[in-house]
Amino acid sequence: MQLTLFDWLIIGAYFLFNLGIGVYYSRRARGSTRDFFLSGRNVPWWLAGTSMVATTFAADTPLAVTGPVAKNGSAGN
């Protein structure tokens, strides 16, 4: 498969977006690693929820999450 310039631009934009998120929240950290990882305990609900759902897409996690999702729907995730 040959990647075109457009493909590389999409890949680059994705990495720049992720880097931007990291820089934004590292500036909010106020200096300590605890604040960096907890974001000063001031994270919007949608970011915390997206992070929790994204975590369940690891290679082994769907095996563990299947039961609660079958039982409780998406809220079980």
mmCIF file with all atom_site columns, N, CA, C and O in Angstrom, residues 1-35:
data_model
loop_
_atom_site.group_PDB
_atom_site.id
_atom_site.type_symbol
_atom_site.label_atom_id
_atom_site.label_alt_id
_atom_site.label_comp_id
_atom_site.label_asym_id
_atom_site.label_entity_id
_atom_site.label_seq_id
_atom_site.pdbx_PDB_ins_code
_atom_site.Cartn_x
_atom_site.Cartn_y
_atom_site.Cartn_z
_atom_site.occupancy
_atom_site.B_iso_or_equiv
_atom_site.pdbx_formal_charge
_atom_site.auth_seq_id
_atom_site.auth_comp_id
_atom_site.auth_asym_id
_atom_site.auth_atom_id
_atom_site.pdbx_PDB_model_num
ATOM 1   N N  . MET A 1 1  ? 0.841  -1.171 0.000  1.00 0.00 ? 1  MET A N  1
ATOM 2   C CA . MET A 1 1  ? 0.000  0.000  0.000  1.00 0.00 ? 1  MET A CA 1
ATOM 3   C C  . MET A 1 1  ? 0.891  1.240  0.000  1.00 0.00 ? 1  MET A C  1
ATOM 4   O O  . MET A 1 1  ? 1.822  1.352  0.785  1.00 0.00 ? 1  MET A O  1
ATOM 5   N N  . GLN A 1 2  ? 0.578  2.146  -0.860 1.00 0.00 ? 2  GLN A N  1
ATOM 6   C CA . GLN A 1 2  ? 1.334  3.386  -1.003 1.00 0.00 ? 2  GLN A CA 1
ATOM 7   C C  . GLN A 1 2  ? 0.569  4.525  -0.318 1.00 0.00 ? 2  GLN A C  1
ATOM 8   O O  . GLN A 1 2  ? -0.602 4.746  -0.603 1.00 0.00 ? 2  GLN A O  1
ATOM 9   N N  . LEU A 1 3  ? 1.221  5.229  0.601  1.00 0.00 ? 3  LEU A N  1
ATOM 10  C CA . LEU A 1 3  ? 0.591  6.367  1.260  1.00 0.00 ? 3  LEU A CA 1
ATOM 11  C C  . LEU A 1 3  ? 0.798  7.618  0.421  1.00 0.00 ? 3  LEU A C  1
ATOM 12  O O  . LEU A 1 3  ? 1.904  7.893  -0.030 1.00 0.00 ? 3  LEU A O  1
ATOM 13  N N  . THR A 1 4  ? -0.255 8.379  0.247  1.00 0.00 ? 4  THR A N  1
ATOM 14  C CA . THR A 1 4  ? -0.170 9.618  -0.519 1.00 0.00 ? 4  THR A CA 1
ATOM 15  C C  . THR A 1 4  ? 0.135  10.781 0.425  1.00 0.00 ? 4  THR A C  1
ATOM 16  O O  . THR A 1 4  ? 0.163  10.620 1.648  1.00 0.00 ? 4  THR A O  1
ATOM 17  N N  . LEU A 1 5  ? 0.338  11.948 -0.141 1.00 0.00 ? 5  LEU A N  1
ATOM 18  C CA . LEU A 1 5  ? 0.601  13.141 0.656  1.00 0.00 ? 5  LEU A CA 1
ATOM 19  C C  . LEU A 1 5  ? -0.575 13.425 1.589  1.00 0.00 ? 5  LEU A C  1
ATOM 20  O O  . LEU A 1 5  ? -0.384 13.795 2.750  1.00 0.00 ? 5  LEU A O  1
ATOM 21  N N  . PHE A 1 6  ? -1.785 13.241 1.093  1.00 0.00 ? 6  PHE A N  1
ATOM 22  C CA . PHE A 1 6  ? -2.971 13.455 1.921  1.00 0.00 ? 6  PHE A CA 1
ATOM 23  C C  . PHE A 1 6  ? -2.968 12.529 3.137  1.00 0.00 ? 6  PHE A C  1
ATOM 24  O O  . PHE A 1 6  ? -3.300 12.953 4.250  1.00 0.00 ? 6  PHE A O  1
ATOM 25  N N  . ASP A 1 7  ? -2.594 11.274 2.947  1.00 0.00 ? 7  ASP A N  1
ATOM 26  C CA . ASP A 1 7  ? -2.512 10.324 4.056  1.00 0.00 ? 7  ASP A CA 1
ATOM 27  C C  . ASP A 1 7  ? -1.528 10.809 5.111  1.00 0.00 ? 7  ASP A C  1
ATOM 28  O O  . ASP A 1 7  ? -1.802 10.772 6.310  1.00 0.00 ? 7  ASP A O  1
ATOM 29  N N  . TRP A 1 8  ? -0.355 11.241 4.673  1.00 0.00 ? 8  TRP A N  1
ATOM 30  C CA . TRP A 1 8  ? 0.669  11.729 5.602  1.00 0.00 ? 8  TRP A CA 1
ATOM 31  C C  . TRP A 1 8  ? 0.209  12.989 6.320  1.00 0.00 ? 8  TRP A C  1
ATOM 32  O O  . TRP A 1 8  ? 0.525  13.195 7.497  1.00 0.00 ? 8  TRP A O  1
ATOM 33  N N  . LEU A 1 9  ? -0.556 13.837 5.643  1.00 0.00 ? 9  LEU A N  1
ATOM 34  C CA . LEU A 1 9  ? -1.078 15.044 6.295  1.00 0.00 ? 9  LEU A CA 1
ATOM 35  C C  . LEU A 1 9  ? -2.079 14.679 7.397  1.00 0.00 ? 9  LEU A C  1
ATOM 36  O O  . LEU A 1 9  ? -2.067 15.286 8.477  1.00 0.00 ? 9  LEU A O  1
ATOM 37  N N  . ILE A 1 10 ? -2.918 13.698 7.145  1.00 0.00 ? 10 ILE A N  1
ATOM 38  C CA . ILE A 1 10 ? -3.872 13.241 8.166  1.00 0.00 ? 10 ILE A CA 1
ATOM 39  C C  . ILE A 1 10 ? -3.123 12.651 9.359  1.00 0.00 ? 10 ILE A C  1
ATOM 40  O O  . ILE A 1 10 ? -3.444 12.945 10.518 1.00 0.00 ? 10 ILE A O  1
ATOM 41  N N  . ILE A 1 11 ? -2.130 11.840 9.094  1.00 0.00 ? 11 ILE A N  1
ATOM 42  C CA . ILE A 1 11 ? -1.335 11.233 10.171 1.00 0.00 ? 11 ILE A CA 1
ATOM 43  C C  . ILE A 1 11 ? -0.629 12.328 10.976 1.00 0.00 ? 11 ILE A C  1
ATOM 44  O O  . ILE A 1 11 ? -0.628 12.315 12.208 1.00 0.00 ? 11 ILE A O  1
ATOM 45  N N  . GLY A 1 12 ? -0.037 13.293 10.290 1.00 0.00 ? 12 GLY A N  1
ATOM 46  C CA . GLY A 1 12 ? 0.642  14.394 10.971 1.00 0.00 ? 12 GLY A CA 1
ATOM 47  C C  . GLY A 1 12 ? -0.315 15.232 11.795 1.00 0.00 ? 12 GLY A C  1
ATOM 48  O O  . GLY A 1 12 ? 0.002  15.625 12.927 1.00 0.00 ? 12 GLY A O  1
ATOM 49  N N  . ALA A 1 13 ? -1.508 15.505 11.255 1.00 0.00 ? 13 ALA A N  1
ATOM 50  C CA . ALA A 1 13 ? -2.507 16.287 11.992 1.00 0.00 ? 13 ALA A CA 1
ATOM 51  C C  . ALA A 1 13 ? -2.943 15.545 13.257 1.00 0.00 ? 13 ALA A C  1
ATOM 52  O O  . ALA A 1 13 ? -3.127 16.156 14.314 1.00 0.00 ? 13 ALA A O  1
ATOM 53  N N  . TYR A 1 14 ? -3.078 14.240 13.158 1.00 0.00 ? 14 TYR A N  1
ATOM 54  C CA . TYR A 1 14 ? -3.456 13.433 14.316 1.00 0.00 ? 14 TYR A CA 1
ATOM 55  C C  . TYR A 1 14 ? -2.408 13.554 15.423 1.00 0.00 ? 14 TYR A C  1
ATOM 56  O O  . TYR A 1 14 ? -2.742 13.779 16.593 1.00 0.00 ? 14 TYR A O  1
ATOM 57  N N  . PHE A 1 15 ? -1.135 13.412 15.053 1.00 0.00 ? 15 PHE A N  1
ATOM 58  C CA . PHE A 1 15 ? -0.072 13.509 16.056 1.00 0.00 ? 15 PHE A CA 1
ATOM 59  C C  . PHE A 1 15 ? 0.049  14.917 16.623 1.00 0.00 ? 15 PHE A C  1
ATOM 60  O O  . PHE A 1 15 ? 0.274  15.090 17.824 1.00 0.00 ? 15 PHE A O  1
ATOM 61  N N  . LEU A 1 16 ? -0.136 15.926 15.799 1.00 0.00 ? 16 LEU A N  1
ATOM 62  C CA . LEU A 1 16 ? -0.091 17.303 16.293 1.00 0.00 ? 16 LEU A CA 1
ATOM 63  C C  . LEU A 1 16 ? -1.251 17.581 17.252 1.00 0.00 ? 16 LEU A C  1
ATOM 64  O O  . LEU A 1 16 ? -1.079 18.273 18.263 1.00 0.00 ? 16 LEU A O  1
ATOM 65  N N  . PHE A 1 17 ? -2.423 17.053 16.941 1.00 0.00 ? 17 PHE A N  1
ATOM 66  C CA . PHE A 1 17 ? -3.570 17.221 17.824 1.00 0.00 ? 17 PHE A CA 1
ATOM 67  C C  . PHE A 1 17 ? -3.290 16.591 19.189 1.00 0.00 ? 17 PHE A C  1
ATOM 68  O O  . PHE A 1 17 ? -3.534 17.203 20.230 1.00 0.00 ? 17 PHE A O  1
ATOM 69  N N  . ASN A 1 18 ? -2.758 15.376 19.188 1.00 0.00 ? 18 ASN A N  1
ATOM 70  C CA . ASN A 1 18 ? -2.436 14.704 20.452 1.00 0.00 ? 18 ASN A CA 1
ATOM 71  C C  . ASN A 1 18 ? -1.351 15.433 21.217 1.00 0.00 ? 18 ASN A C  1
ATOM 72  O O  . ASN A 1 18 ? -1.405 15.540 22.445 1.00 0.00 ? 18 ASN A O  1
ATOM 73  N N  . LEU A 1 19 ? -0.363 15.923 20.514 1.00 0.00 ? 19 LEU A N  1
ATOM 74  C CA . LEU A 1 19 ? 0.695  16.694 21.154 1.00 0.00 ? 19 LEU A CA 1
ATOM 75  C C  . LEU A 1 19 ? 0.124  17.972 21.765 1.00 0.00 ? 19 LEU A C  1
ATOM 76  O O  . LEU A 1 19 ? 0.487  18.368 22.874 1.00 0.00 ? 19 LEU A O  1
ATOM 77  N N  . GLY A 1 20 ? -0.790 18.613 21.047 1.00 0.00 ? 20 GLY A N  1
ATOM 78  C CA . GLY A 1 20 ? -1.430 19.821 21.561 1.00 0.00 ? 20 GLY A CA 1
ATOM 79  C C  . GLY A 1 20 ? -2.197 19.563 22.846 1.00 0.00 ? 20 GLY A C  1
ATOM 80  O O  . GLY A 1 20 ? -2.159 20.372 23.779 1.00 0.00 ? 20 GLY A O  1
ATOM 81  N N  . ILE A 1 21 ? -2.897 18.451 22.906 1.00 0.00 ? 21 ILE A N  1
ATOM 82  C CA . ILE A 1 21 ? -3.616 18.092 24.131 1.00 0.00 ? 21 ILE A CA 1
ATOM 83  C C  . ILE A 1 21 ? -2.624 17.926 25.288 1.00 0.00 ? 21 ILE A C  1
ATOM 84  O O  . ILE A 1 21 ? -2.850 18.424 26.393 1.00 0.00 ? 21 ILE A O  1
ATOM 85  N N  . GLY A 1 22 ? -1.524 17.245 25.034 1.00 0.00 ? 22 GLY A N  1
ATOM 86  C CA . GLY A 1 22 ? -0.514 17.047 26.075 1.00 0.00 ? 22 GLY A CA 1
ATOM 87  C C  . GLY A 1 22 ? 0.093  18.348 26.556 1.00 0.00 ? 22 GLY A C  1
ATOM 88  O O  . GLY A 1 22 ? 0.263  18.563 27.757 1.00 0.00 ? 22 GLY A O  1
ATOM 89  N N  . VAL A 1 23 ? 0.394  19.250 25.636 1.00 0.00 ? 23 VAL A N  1
ATOM 90  C CA . VAL A 1 23 ? 0.977  20.547 26.008 1.00 0.00 ? 23 VAL A CA 1
ATOM 91  C C  . VAL A 1 23 ? -0.033 21.364 26.803 1.00 0.00 ? 23 VAL A C  1
ATOM 92  O O  . VAL A 1 23 ? 0.307  21.976 27.821 1.00 0.00 ? 23 VAL A O  1
ATOM 93  N N  . TYR A 1 24 ? -1.283 21.365 26.353 1.00 0.00 ? 24 TYR A N  1
ATOM 94  C CA . TYR A 1 24 ? -2.317 22.130 27.046 1.00 0.00 ? 24 TYR A CA 1
ATOM 95  C C  . TYR A 1 24 ? -2.462 21.676 28.495 1.00 0.00 ? 24 TYR A C  1
ATOM 96  O O  . TYR A 1 24 ? -2.466 22.489 29.419 1.00 0.00 ? 24 TYR A O  1
ATOM 97  N N  . TYR A 1 25 ? -2.566 20.377 28.699 1.00 0.00 ? 25 TYR A N  1
ATOM 98  C CA . TYR A 1 25 ? -2.768 19.882 30.059 1.00 0.00 ? 25 TYR A CA 1
ATOM 99  C C  . TYR A 1 25 ? -1.488 19.881 30.875 1.00 0.00 ? 25 TYR A C  1
ATOM 100 O O  . TYR A 1 25 ? -1.543 19.938 32.104 1.00 0.00 ? 25 TYR A O  1
ATOM 101 N N  . SER A 1 26 ? -0.334 19.839 30.244 1.00 0.00 ? 26 SER A N  1
ATOM 102 C CA . SER A 1 26 ? 0.900  19.940 31.024 1.00 0.00 ? 26 SER A CA 1
ATOM 103 C C  . SER A 1 26 ? 1.068  21.348 31.573 1.00 0.00 ? 26 SER A C  1
ATOM 104 O O  . SER A 1 26 ? 1.617  21.543 32.648 1.00 0.00 ? 26 SER A O  1
ATOM 105 N N  . ARG A 1 27 ? 0.564  22.343 30.854 1.00 0.00 ? 27 ARG A N  1
ATOM 106 C CA . ARG A 1 27 ? 0.622  23.719 31.366 1.00 0.00 ? 27 ARG A CA 1
ATOM 107 C C  . ARG A 1 27 ? -0.354 23.923 32.511 1.00 0.00 ? 27 ARG A C  1
ATOM 108 O O  . ARG A 1 27 ? -0.146 24.781 33.360 1.00 0.00 ? 27 ARG A O  1
ATOM 109 N N  . ARG A 1 28 ? -1.433 23.170 32.518 1.00 0.00 ? 28 ARG A N  1
ATOM 110 C CA . ARG A 1 28 ? -2.405 23.255 33.607 1.00 0.00 ? 28 ARG A CA 1
ATOM 111 C C  . ARG A 1 28 ? -1.931 22.520 34.849 1.00 0.00 ? 28 ARG A C  1
ATOM 112 O O  . ARG A 1 28 ? -2.547 22.621 35.908 1.00 0.00 ? 28 ARG A O  1
ATOM 113 N N  . ALA A 1 29 ? -0.828 21.790 34.750 1.00 0.00 ? 29 ALA A N  1
ATOM 114 C CA . ALA A 1 29 ? -0.404 20.913 35.834 1.00 0.00 ? 29 ALA A CA 1
ATOM 115 C C  . ALA A 1 29 ? 0.143  21.651 37.052 1.00 0.00 ? 29 ALA A C  1
ATOM 116 O O  . ALA A 1 29 ? 0.225  21.085 38.115 1.00 0.00 ? 29 ALA A O  1
ATOM 117 N N  . ARG A 1 30 ? 0.541  22.876 36.909 1.00 0.00 ? 30 ARG A N  1
ATOM 118 C CA . ARG A 1 30 ? 1.072  23.680 38.013 1.00 0.00 ? 30 ARG A CA 1
ATOM 119 C C  . ARG A 1 30 ? 2.327  23.094 38.620 1.00 0.00 ? 30 ARG A C  1
ATOM 120 O O  . ARG A 1 30 ? 2.603  23.290 39.793 1.00 0.00 ? 30 ARG A O  1
ATOM 121 N N  . GLY A 1 31 ? 3.064  22.311 37.888 1.00 0.00 ? 31 GLY A N  1
ATOM 122 C CA . GLY A 1 31 ? 4.402  21.914 38.327 1.00 0.00 ? 31 GLY A CA 1
ATOM 123 C C  . GLY A 1 31 ? 4.588  20.521 38.879 1.00 0.00 ? 31 GLY A C  1
ATOM 124 O O  . GLY A 1 31 ? 5.636  19.955 38.706 1.00 0.00 ? 31 GLY A O  1
ATOM 125 N N  . SER A 1 32 ? 3.627  19.933 39.558 1.00 0.00 ? 32 SER A N  1
ATOM 126 C CA . SER A 1 32 ? 3.870  18.617 40.147 1.00 0.00 ? 32 SER A CA 1
ATOM 127 C C  . SER A 1 32 ? 3.345  17.514 39.229 1.00 0.00 ? 32 SER A C  1
ATOM 128 O O  . SER A 1 32 ? 2.425  17.734 38.448 1.00 0.00 ? 32 SER A O  1
ATOM 129 N N  . THR A 1 33 ? 3.927  16.350 39.348 1.00 0.00 ? 33 THR A N  1
ATOM 130 C CA . THR A 1 33 ? 3.469  15.229 38.530 1.00 0.00 ? 33 THR A CA 1
ATOM 131 C C  . THR A 1 33 ? 2.066  14.794 38.956 1.00 0.00 ? 33 THR A C  1
ATOM 132 O O  . THR A 1 33 ? 1.295  14.324 38.133 1.00 0.00 ? 33 THR A O  1
ATOM 133 N N  . ARG A 1 34 ? 1.737  14.971 40.205 1.00 0.00 ? 34 ARG A N  1
ATOM 134 C CA . ARG A 1 34 ? 0.392  14.619 40.666 1.00 0.00 ? 34 ARG A CA 1
ATOM 135 C C  . ARG A 1 34 ? -0.654 15.486 39.963 1.00 0.00 ? 34 ARG A C  1
ATOM 136 O O  . ARG A 1 34 ? -1.671 14.987 39.492 1.00 0.00 ? 34 ARG A O  1
ATOM 137 N N  . ASP A 1 35 ? -0.379 16.787 39.875 1.00 0.00 ? 35 ASP A N  1
ATOM 138 C CA . ASP A 1 35 ? -1.296 17.670 39.164 1.00 0.00 ? 35 ASP A CA 1
ATOM 139 C C  . ASP A 1 35 ? -1.335 17.353 37.672 1.00 0.00 ? 35 ASP A C  1
ATOM 140 O O  . ASP A 1 35 ? -2.364 17.501 37.035 1.00 0.00 ? 35 ASP A O  1
#
